[in-house]
Tab-separated table of C-alpha atoms in Angstrom:
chain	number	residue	atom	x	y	z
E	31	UNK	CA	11.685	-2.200	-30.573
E	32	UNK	CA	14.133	-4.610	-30.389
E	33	UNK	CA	15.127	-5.488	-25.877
E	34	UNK	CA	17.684	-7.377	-24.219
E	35	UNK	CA	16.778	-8.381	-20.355
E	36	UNK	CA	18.893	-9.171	-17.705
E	37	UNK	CA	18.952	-10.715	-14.208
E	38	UNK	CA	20.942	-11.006	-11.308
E	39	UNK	CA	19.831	-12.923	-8.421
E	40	UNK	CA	21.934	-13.761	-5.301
E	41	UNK	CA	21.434	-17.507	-5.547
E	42	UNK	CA	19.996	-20.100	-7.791
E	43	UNK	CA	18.984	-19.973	-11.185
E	44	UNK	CA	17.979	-16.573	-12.773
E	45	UNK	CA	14.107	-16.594	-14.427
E	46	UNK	CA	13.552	-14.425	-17.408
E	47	UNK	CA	9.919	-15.989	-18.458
E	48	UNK	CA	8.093	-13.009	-17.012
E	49	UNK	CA	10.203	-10.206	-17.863
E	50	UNK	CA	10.382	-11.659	-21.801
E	51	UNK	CA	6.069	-11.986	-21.271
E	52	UNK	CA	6.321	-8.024	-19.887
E	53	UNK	CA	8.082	-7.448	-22.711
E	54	UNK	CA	6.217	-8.336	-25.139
E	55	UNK	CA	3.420	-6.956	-23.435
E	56	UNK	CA	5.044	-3.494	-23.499
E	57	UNK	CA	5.413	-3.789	-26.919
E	58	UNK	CA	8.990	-5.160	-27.418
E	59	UNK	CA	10.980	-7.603	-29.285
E	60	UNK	CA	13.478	-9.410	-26.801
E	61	UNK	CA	16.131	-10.503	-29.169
E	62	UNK	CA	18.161	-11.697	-26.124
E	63	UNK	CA	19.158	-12.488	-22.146
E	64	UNK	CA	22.011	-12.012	-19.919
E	65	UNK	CA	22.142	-13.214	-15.960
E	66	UNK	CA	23.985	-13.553	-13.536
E	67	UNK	CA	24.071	-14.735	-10.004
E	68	UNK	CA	26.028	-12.765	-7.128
E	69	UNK	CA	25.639	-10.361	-4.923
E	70	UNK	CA	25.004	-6.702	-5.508
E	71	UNK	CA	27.480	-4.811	-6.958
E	72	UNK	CA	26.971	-1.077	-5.385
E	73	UNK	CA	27.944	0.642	-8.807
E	74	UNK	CA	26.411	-1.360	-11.357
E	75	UNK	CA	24.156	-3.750	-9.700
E	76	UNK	CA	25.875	-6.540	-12.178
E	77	UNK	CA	29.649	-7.197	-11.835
E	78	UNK	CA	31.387	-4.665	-14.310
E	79	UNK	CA	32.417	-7.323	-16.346
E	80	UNK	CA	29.025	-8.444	-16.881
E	81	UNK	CA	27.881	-5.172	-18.022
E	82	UNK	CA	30.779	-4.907	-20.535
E	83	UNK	CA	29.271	-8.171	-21.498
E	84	UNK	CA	25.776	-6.524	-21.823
E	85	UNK	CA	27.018	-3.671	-23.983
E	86	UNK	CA	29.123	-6.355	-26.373
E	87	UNK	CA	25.429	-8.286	-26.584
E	88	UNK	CA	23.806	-4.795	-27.630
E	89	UNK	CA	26.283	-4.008	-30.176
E	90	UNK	CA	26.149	-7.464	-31.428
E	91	UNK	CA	22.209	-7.838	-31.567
E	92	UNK	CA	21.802	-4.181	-32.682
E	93	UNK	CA	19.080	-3.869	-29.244
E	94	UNK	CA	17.854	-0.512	-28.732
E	95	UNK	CA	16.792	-1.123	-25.213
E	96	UNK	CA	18.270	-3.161	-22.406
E	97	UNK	CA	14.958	-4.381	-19.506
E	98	UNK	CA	16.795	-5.322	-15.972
E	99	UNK	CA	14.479	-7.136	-13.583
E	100	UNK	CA	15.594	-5.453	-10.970
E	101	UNK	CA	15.508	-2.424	-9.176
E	102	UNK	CA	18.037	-0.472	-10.255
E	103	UNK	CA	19.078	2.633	-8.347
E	104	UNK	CA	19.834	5.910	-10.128
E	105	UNK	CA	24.113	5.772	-9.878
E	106	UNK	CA	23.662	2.490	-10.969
E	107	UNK	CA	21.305	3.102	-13.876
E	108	UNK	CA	23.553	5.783	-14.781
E	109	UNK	CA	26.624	3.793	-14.864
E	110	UNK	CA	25.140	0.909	-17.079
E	111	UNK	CA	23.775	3.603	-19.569
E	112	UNK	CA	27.293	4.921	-19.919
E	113	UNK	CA	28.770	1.119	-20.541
E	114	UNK	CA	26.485	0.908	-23.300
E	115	UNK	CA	26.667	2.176	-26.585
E	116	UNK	CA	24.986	6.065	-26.718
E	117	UNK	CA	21.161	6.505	-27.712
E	118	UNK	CA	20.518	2.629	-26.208
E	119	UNK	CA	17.605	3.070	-23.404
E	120	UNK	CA	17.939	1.147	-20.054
E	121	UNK	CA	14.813	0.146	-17.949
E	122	UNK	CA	14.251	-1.397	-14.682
E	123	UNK	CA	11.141	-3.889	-13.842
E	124	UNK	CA	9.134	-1.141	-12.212
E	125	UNK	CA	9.862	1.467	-15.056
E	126	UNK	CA	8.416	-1.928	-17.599
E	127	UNK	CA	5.720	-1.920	-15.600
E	128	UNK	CA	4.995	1.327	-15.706
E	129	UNK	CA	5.153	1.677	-19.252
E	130	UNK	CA	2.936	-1.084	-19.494
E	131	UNK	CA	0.558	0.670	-17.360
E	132	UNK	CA	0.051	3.618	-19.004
E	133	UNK	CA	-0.459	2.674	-22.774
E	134	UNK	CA	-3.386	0.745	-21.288
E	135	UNK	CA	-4.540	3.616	-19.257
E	136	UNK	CA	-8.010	4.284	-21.097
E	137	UNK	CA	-9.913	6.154	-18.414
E	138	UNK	CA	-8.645	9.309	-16.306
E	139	UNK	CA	-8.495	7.136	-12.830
E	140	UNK	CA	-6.224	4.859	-14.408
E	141	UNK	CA	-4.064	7.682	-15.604
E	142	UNK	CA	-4.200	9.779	-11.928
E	143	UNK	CA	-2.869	6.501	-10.824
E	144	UNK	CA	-0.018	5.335	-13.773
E	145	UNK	CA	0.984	9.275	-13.172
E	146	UNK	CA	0.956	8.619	-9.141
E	147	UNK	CA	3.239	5.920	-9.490
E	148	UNK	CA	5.523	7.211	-11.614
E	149	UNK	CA	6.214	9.847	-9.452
E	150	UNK	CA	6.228	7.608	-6.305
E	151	UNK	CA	8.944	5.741	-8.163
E	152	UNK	CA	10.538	8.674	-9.129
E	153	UNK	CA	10.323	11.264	-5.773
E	154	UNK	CA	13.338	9.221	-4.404
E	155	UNK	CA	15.385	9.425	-7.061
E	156	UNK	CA	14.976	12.825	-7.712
E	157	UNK	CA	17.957	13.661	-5.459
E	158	UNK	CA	20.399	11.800	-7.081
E	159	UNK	CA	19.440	13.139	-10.808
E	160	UNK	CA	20.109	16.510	-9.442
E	161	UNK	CA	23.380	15.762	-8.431
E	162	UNK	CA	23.699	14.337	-11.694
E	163	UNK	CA	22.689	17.113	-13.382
E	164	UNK	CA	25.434	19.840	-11.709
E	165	UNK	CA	27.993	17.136	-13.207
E	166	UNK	CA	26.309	18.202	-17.013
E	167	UNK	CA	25.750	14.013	-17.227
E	168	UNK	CA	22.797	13.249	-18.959
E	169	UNK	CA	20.252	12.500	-16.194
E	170	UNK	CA	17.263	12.410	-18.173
E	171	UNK	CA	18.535	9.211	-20.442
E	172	UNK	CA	15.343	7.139	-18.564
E	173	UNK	CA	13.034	9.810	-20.364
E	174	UNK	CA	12.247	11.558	-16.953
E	175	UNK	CA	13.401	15.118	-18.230
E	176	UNK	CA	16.027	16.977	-16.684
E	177	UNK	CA	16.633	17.492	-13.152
E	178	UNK	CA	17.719	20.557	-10.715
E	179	UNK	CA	16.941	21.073	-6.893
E	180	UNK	CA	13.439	22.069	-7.539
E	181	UNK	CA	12.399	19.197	-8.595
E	182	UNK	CA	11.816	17.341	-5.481
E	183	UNK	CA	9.345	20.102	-4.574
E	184	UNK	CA	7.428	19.772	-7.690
E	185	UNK	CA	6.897	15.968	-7.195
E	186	UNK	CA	6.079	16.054	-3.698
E	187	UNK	CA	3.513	18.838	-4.950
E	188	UNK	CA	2.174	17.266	-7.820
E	189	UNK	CA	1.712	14.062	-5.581
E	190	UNK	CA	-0.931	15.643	-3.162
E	191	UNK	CA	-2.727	16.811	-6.249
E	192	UNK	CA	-3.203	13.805	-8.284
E	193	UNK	CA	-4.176	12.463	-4.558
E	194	UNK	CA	-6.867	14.795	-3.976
E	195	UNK	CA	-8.087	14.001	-7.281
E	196	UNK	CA	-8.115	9.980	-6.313
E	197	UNK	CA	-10.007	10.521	-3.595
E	198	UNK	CA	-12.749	12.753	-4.955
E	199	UNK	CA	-12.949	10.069	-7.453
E	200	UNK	CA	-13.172	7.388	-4.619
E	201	UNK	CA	-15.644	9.339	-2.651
E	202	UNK	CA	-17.837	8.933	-5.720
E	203	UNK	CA	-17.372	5.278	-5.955
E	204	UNK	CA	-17.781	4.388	-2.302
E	205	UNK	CA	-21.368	5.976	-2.801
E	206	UNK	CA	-21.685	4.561	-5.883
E	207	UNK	CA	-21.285	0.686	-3.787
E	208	UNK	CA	-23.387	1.886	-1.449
E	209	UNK	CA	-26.577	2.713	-4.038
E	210	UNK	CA	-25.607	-1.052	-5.598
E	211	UNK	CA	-25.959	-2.937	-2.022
E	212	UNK	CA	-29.629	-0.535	-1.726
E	213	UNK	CA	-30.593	-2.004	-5.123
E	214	UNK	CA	-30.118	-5.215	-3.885
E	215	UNK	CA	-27.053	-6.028	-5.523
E	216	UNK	CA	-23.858	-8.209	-4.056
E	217	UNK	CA	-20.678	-7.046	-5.509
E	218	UNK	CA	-18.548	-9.573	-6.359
E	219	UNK	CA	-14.727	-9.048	-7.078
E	220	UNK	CA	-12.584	-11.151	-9.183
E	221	UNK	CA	-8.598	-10.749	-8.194
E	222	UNK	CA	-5.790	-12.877	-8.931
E	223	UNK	CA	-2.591	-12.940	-10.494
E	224	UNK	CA	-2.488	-11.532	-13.981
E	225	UNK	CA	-3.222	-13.926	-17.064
E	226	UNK	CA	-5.296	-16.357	-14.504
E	227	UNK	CA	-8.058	-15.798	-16.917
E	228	UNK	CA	-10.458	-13.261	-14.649
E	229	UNK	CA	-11.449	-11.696	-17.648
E	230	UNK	CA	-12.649	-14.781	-19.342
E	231	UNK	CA	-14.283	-16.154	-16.321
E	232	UNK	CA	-16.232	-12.689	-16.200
E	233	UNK	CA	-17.587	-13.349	-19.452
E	234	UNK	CA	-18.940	-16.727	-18.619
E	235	UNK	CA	-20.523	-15.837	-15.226
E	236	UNK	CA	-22.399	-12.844	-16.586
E	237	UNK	CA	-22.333	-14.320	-20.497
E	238	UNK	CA	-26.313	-14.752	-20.343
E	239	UNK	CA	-27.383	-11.186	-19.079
E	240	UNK	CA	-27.561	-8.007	-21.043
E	241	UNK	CA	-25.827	-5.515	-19.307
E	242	UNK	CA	-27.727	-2.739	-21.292
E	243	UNK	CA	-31.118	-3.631	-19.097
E	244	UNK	CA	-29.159	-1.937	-16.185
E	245	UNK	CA	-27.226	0.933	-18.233
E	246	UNK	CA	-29.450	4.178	-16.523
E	247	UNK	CA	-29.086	2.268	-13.243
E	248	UNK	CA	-25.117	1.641	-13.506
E	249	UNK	CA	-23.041	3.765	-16.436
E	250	UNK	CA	-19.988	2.492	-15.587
E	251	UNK	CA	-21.202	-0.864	-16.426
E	252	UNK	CA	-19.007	-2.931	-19.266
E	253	UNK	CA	-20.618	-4.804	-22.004
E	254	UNK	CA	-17.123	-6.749	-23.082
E	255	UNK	CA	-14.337	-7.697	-20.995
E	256	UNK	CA	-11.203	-8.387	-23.455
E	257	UNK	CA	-9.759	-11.980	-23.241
E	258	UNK	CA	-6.193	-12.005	-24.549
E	259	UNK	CA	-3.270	-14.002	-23.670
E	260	UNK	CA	-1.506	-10.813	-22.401
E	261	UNK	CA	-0.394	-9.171	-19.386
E	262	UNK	CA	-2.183	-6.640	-17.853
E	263	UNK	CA	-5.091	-6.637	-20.543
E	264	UNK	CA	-7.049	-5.505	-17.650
E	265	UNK	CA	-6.247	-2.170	-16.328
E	266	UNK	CA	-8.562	-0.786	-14.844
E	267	UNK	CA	-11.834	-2.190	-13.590
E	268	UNK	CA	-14.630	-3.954	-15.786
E	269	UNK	CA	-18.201	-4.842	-14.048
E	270	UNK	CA	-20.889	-6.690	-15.786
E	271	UNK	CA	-24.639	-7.803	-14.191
E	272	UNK	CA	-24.921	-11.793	-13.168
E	273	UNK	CA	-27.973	-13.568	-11.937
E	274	UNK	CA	-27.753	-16.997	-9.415
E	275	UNK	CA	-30.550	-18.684	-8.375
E	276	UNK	CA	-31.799	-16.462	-5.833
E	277	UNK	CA	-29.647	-13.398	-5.716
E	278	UNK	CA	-28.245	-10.780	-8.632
E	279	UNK	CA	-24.516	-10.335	-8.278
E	280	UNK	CA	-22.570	-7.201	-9.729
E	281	UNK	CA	-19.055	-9.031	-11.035
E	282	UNK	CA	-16.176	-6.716	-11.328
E	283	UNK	CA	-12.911	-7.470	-12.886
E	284	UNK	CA	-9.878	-5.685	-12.078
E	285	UNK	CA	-5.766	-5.368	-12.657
E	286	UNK	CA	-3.680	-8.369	-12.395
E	287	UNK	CA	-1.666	-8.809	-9.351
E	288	UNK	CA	1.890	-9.252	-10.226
E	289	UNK	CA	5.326	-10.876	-8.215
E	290	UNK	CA	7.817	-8.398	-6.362
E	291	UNK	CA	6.033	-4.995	-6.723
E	292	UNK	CA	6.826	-2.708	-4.437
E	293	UNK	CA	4.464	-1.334	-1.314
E	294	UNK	CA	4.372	2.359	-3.469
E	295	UNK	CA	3.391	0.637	-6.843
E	296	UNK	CA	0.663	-1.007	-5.058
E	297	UNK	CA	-0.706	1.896	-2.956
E	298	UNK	CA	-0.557	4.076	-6.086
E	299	UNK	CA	-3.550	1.790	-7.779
E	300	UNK	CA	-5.598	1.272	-4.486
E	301	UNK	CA	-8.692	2.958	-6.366
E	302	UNK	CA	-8.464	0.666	-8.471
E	303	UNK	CA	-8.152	-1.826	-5.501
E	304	UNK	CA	-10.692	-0.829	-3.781
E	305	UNK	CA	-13.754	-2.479	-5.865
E	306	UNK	CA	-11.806	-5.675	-3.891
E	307	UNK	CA	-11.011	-4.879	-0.998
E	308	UNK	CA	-14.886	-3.572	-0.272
E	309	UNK	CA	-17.276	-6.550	-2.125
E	310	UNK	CA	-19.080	-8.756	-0.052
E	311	UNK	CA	-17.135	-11.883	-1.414
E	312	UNK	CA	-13.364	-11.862	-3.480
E	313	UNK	CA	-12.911	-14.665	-6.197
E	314	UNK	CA	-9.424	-15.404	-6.349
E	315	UNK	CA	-8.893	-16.927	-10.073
E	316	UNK	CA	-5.343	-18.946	-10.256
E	317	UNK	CA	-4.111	-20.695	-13.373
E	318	UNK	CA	-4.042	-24.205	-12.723
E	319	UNK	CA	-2.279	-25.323	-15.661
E	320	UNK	CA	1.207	-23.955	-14.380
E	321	UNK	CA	3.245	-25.920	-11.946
E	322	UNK	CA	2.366	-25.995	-8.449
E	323	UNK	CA	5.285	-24.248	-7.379
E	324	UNK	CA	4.631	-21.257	-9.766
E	325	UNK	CA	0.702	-21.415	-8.320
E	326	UNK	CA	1.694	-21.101	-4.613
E	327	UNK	CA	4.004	-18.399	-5.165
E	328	UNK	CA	0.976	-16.484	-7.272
E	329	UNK	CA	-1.375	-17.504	-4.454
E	330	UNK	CA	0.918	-15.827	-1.766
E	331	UNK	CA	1.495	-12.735	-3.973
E	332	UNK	CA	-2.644	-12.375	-4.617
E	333	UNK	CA	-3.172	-13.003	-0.697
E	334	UNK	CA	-0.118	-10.737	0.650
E	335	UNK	CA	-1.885	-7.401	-2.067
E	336	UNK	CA	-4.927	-8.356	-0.239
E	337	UNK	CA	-4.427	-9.037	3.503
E	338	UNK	CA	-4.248	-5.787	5.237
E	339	UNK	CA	-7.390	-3.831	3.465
E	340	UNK	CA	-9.461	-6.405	2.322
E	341	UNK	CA	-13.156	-6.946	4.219
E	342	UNK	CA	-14.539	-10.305	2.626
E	343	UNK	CA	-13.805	-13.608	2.356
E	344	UNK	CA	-11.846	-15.179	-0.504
E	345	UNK	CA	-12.900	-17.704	-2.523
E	346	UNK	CA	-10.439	-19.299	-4.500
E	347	UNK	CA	-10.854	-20.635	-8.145
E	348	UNK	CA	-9.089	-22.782	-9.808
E	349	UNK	CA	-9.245	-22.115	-13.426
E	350	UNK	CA	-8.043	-23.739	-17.033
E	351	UNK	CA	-8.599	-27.364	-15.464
E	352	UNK	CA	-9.664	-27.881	-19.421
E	353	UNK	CA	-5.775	-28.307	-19.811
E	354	UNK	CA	-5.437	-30.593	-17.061
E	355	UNK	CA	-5.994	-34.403	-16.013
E	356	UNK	CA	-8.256	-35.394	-13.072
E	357	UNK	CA	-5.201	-36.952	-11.385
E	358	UNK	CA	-2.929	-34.103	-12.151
E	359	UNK	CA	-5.797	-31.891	-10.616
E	360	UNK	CA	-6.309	-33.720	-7.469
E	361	UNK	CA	-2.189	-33.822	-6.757
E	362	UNK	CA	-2.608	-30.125	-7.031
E	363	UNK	CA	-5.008	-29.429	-4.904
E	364	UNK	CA	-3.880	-31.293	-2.200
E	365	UNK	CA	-0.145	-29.985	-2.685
E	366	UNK	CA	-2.152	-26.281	-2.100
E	367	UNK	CA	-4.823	-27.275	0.419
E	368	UNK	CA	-2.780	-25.004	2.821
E	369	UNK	CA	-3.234	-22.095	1.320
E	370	UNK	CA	-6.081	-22.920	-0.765
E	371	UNK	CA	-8.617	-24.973	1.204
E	372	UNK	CA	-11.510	-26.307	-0.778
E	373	UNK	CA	-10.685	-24.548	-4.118
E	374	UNK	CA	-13.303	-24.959	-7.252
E	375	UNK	CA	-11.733	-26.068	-9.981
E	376	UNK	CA	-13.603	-24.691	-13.195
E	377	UNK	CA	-12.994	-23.900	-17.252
E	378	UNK	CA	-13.175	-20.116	-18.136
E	379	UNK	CA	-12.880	-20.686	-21.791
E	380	UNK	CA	-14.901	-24.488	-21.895
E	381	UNK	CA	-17.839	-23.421	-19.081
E	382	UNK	CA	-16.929	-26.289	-16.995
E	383	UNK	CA	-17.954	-26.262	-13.408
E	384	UNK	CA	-19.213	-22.723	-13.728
E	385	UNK	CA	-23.106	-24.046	-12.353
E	386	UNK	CA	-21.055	-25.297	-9.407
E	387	UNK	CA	-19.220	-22.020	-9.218
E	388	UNK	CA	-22.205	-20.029	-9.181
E	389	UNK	CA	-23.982	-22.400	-6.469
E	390	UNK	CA	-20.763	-21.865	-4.302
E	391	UNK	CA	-20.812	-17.849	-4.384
E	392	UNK	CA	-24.271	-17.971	-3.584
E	393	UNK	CA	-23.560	-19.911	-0.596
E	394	UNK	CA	-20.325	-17.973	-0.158
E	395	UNK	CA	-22.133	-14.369	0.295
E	396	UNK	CA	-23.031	-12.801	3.187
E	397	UNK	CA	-26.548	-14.364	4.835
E	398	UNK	CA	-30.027	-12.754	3.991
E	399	UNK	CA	-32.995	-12.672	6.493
E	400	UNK	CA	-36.215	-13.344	6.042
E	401	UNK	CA	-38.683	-10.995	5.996
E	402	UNK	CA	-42.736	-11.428	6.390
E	403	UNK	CA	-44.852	-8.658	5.333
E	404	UNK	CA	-49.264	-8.246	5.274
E	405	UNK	CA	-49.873	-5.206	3.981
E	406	UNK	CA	-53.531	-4.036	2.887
E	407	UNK	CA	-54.281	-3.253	-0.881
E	408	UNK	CA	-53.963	0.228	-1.810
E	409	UNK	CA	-53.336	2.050	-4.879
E	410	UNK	CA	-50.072	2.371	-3.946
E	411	UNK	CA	-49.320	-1.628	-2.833
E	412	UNK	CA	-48.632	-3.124	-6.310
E	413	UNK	CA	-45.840	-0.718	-6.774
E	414	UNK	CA	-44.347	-2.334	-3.421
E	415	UNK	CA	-44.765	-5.386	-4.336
E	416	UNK	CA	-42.894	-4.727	-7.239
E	417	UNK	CA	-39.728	-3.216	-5.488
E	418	UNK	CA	-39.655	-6.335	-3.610
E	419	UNK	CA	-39.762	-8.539	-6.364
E	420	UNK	CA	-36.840	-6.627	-8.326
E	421	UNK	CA	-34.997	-6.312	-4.544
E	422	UNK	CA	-35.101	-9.558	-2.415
E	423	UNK	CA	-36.313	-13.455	-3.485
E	424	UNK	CA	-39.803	-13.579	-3.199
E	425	UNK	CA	-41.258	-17.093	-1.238
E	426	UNK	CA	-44.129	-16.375	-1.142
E	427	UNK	CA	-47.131	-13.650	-2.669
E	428	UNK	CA	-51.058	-14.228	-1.600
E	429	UNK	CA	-54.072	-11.924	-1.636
E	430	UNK	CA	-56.384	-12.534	1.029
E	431	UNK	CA	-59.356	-10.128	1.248
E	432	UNK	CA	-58.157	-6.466	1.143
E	433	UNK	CA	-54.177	-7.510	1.906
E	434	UNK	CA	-51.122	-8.936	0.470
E	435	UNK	CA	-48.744	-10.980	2.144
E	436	UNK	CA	-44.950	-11.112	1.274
E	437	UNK	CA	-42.607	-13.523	2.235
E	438	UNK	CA	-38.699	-12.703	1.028
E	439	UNK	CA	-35.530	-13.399	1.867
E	440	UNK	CA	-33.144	-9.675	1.231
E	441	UNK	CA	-30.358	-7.999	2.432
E	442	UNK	CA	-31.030	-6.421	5.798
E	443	UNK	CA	-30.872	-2.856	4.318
E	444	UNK	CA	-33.280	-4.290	1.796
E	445	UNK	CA	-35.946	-5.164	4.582
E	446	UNK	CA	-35.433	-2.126	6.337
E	447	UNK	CA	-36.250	-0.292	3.214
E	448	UNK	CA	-39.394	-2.952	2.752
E	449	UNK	CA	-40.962	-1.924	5.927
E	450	UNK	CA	-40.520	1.705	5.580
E	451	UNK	CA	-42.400	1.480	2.415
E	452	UNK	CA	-45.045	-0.542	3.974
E	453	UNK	CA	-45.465	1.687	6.278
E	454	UNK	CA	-46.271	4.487	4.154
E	455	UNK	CA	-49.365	3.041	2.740
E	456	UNK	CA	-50.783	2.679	6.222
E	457	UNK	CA	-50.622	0.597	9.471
E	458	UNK	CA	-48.914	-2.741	8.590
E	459	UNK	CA	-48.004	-6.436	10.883
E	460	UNK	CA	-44.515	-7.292	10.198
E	461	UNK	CA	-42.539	-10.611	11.829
């Protein structure tokens, strides 16, 4: 599929580098570019001349599809569809996106949620392709089918369904979190802007763990997270076992975060979201081979999906510093100290720094307490012991005489758990 993409900005210089990398991660072929900088035109978002422009660049480049990075309002997309030559499909940013989304939707969440924000996208347009239709002028050319007054109704409808179904499926999950924390897990989300490397990083944190020793316990659990110079290899979420020095971490890696989407484009994936917004600490990877200017604007992107829902602190990562000079790393963290105190800069694809990295989440996590436990010997007390061991950190484990005595440091529902065992097998001194 051979693409031409566009821009029009209202000052400055127009970038295309993302759109051509959505592109190409969509599948096409962008044989060439057109910009321009002005304001809005109401009827074609470009000037009319420039669109006569973009049809002479179709005919001339024999494109099949022309990729605005914009959003492009219904009137408007039909009006550039009818400057170009017939048969030649036009898509916004969001409908790119979109498309993206969905040939990588593998599992049925992701595909509730590609289909919810389609239709979020498409619920207020809806209107306008019916008026389109009673004029007989081609509404469907975006490949959304053909419109009449019902329509409306049937999105609206088919949006509460798909919702229903979301939050079934989130029910599920929440509870699913909530038997991880009462194994003694941490969760652990990686977040960031898509093509930081998350999925690489994944694979070094958890890279000496099989996650088949924790299958029965956890089936959603991924053995491979793909690493692929592409956008949005990630769709939905991958989550693999990792063990510090004191602690077991769950790691889950999740969609990219991308620039200028839209409040409904990011509300339609906030299952998907949620394995961030709800761990007990949020690593958030950044490339730090790009220029400083492109990293701040990624940073504020990654922090503005995550400010109003997200629960834990954010620890930010500088990755790729294998592609970087110490001096070249030091100017840019102190050019991003404001919005990135204290990053750790680390090497997905080399290992570096990841000890450090691992020392820091440990310290980064939500405090343990320490727990002290005699308990007398019983035919049931080695299977206690046991839990703890696989639970908490054990300090220390003595017999003296007929009792045991456990000293651990474990999550508080973890201790609470610990006595009520303990004080099953019969009276027991805790402190």
């Amino acid at each position: 599929m051979k693409a031409i993409v566009a821009k029009r900005v209202e000052s400055g210089t127009p970038d295309l580098s993302e759109l051509r990398e959505l592109a190409a991660a969509a599948g096409y072929t962008v044989v060439g570019e057109l910009t321009q900088t002005r304001t809005e035109d109401p009827a074609y978002c470009f000037g009319e001349g420039k669109v006569e422009e973009l049809a002479g660049l179709v005919r001339r480049l024999d494109a099949d599809t022309v990729i605005i990075d914009n959003e492009v309002g219904p009137f408007q997309m039909f009006n550039i569809g009818q400057t170009l030559p017939a048969e030649v499909d036009v898509l916004d940013r969001f409908t790119l996106i979109l498309d993206i989304f969905g040939q990588r939707a593998n599992t049925r969440k992701a595909q509730l949620q590609v289909e919810l924000a389609e239709l979020r996208y498409e619920l207020p347009r809806a209107a306008a392709k019916a008026s389109l239709a009673k004029r007989d002028e081609r509404p469907g050319f975006m490949g959304l089918g053909e419109y009449d007054e019902s329509r409306e109704r049937d999105i609206k409808s088919q949006i509460s369904n798909i919702k229903d179904e979301l939050d079934a499926i989130a029910d599920k999950e929440a509870k699913r979190r909530d038997e991880r924390r009462e194994s003694g897990f941490d969760l652990v989300a990686l977040a960031g802007y898509t093509n930081a490397g998350k999925s690489t990083l994944l694979r070094q944190l958890a890279a000496e763990l099989d996650v088949d020793e924790n299958v029965d316990k956890h089936p959603d659990l991924d053995s491979v997270a793909e690493s692929q110079d592409m956008l949005f290899t990630t769709l939905g979420t991958t989550t693999r076992r990792a063990e510090l020095d004191r602690r077991e971490i769950l790691l889950t890696d999740t969609v990219g975060f991308i620039s200028n989407l839209p409040h409904w484009l990011v509300e339609s994936f906030q299952s998907t979201l949620e394995s961030v917004y709800r761990a007990d600490l949020v690593l958030l990877v950044v490339d730090a081979s790009e220029p400083v200017k492109e990293m701040r604007e990624k940073l504020v992107t990654s922090r503005d999906t995550l400010h109003e829902r997200n629960e834990a602190p954010i620890l930010t990562v500088f990755n790729k510093v294998d592609l970087l000079s110490a001096e070249e790393l030091d100017e840019k963290k102190s050019a991003l100290s404001g919005i990135a105190p204290n990053p750790i800069p680390v090497s997905g694809r080399t290992g570096k720094n990841i000890e450090t990295l691992r020392r820091r989440v440990e310290a980064e996590l939500p405090d343990w307490k320490h727990e002290r436990l005699l308990v007398p010997i019983t035919d049931e007390t080695m299977s206690l012991v046991s839990w703890v061991h696989d639970h908490a950190h054990v300090e220390t484990e003595s017999y003296e005489a007929d009792q045991v005595l456990l000293e651990f440091d474990a999550r508080p529902s973890i201790i609470e758990q610990a006595r009520a065992k303990a004080a099953a097998l019969s009276p027991v001194e805790s402190t």
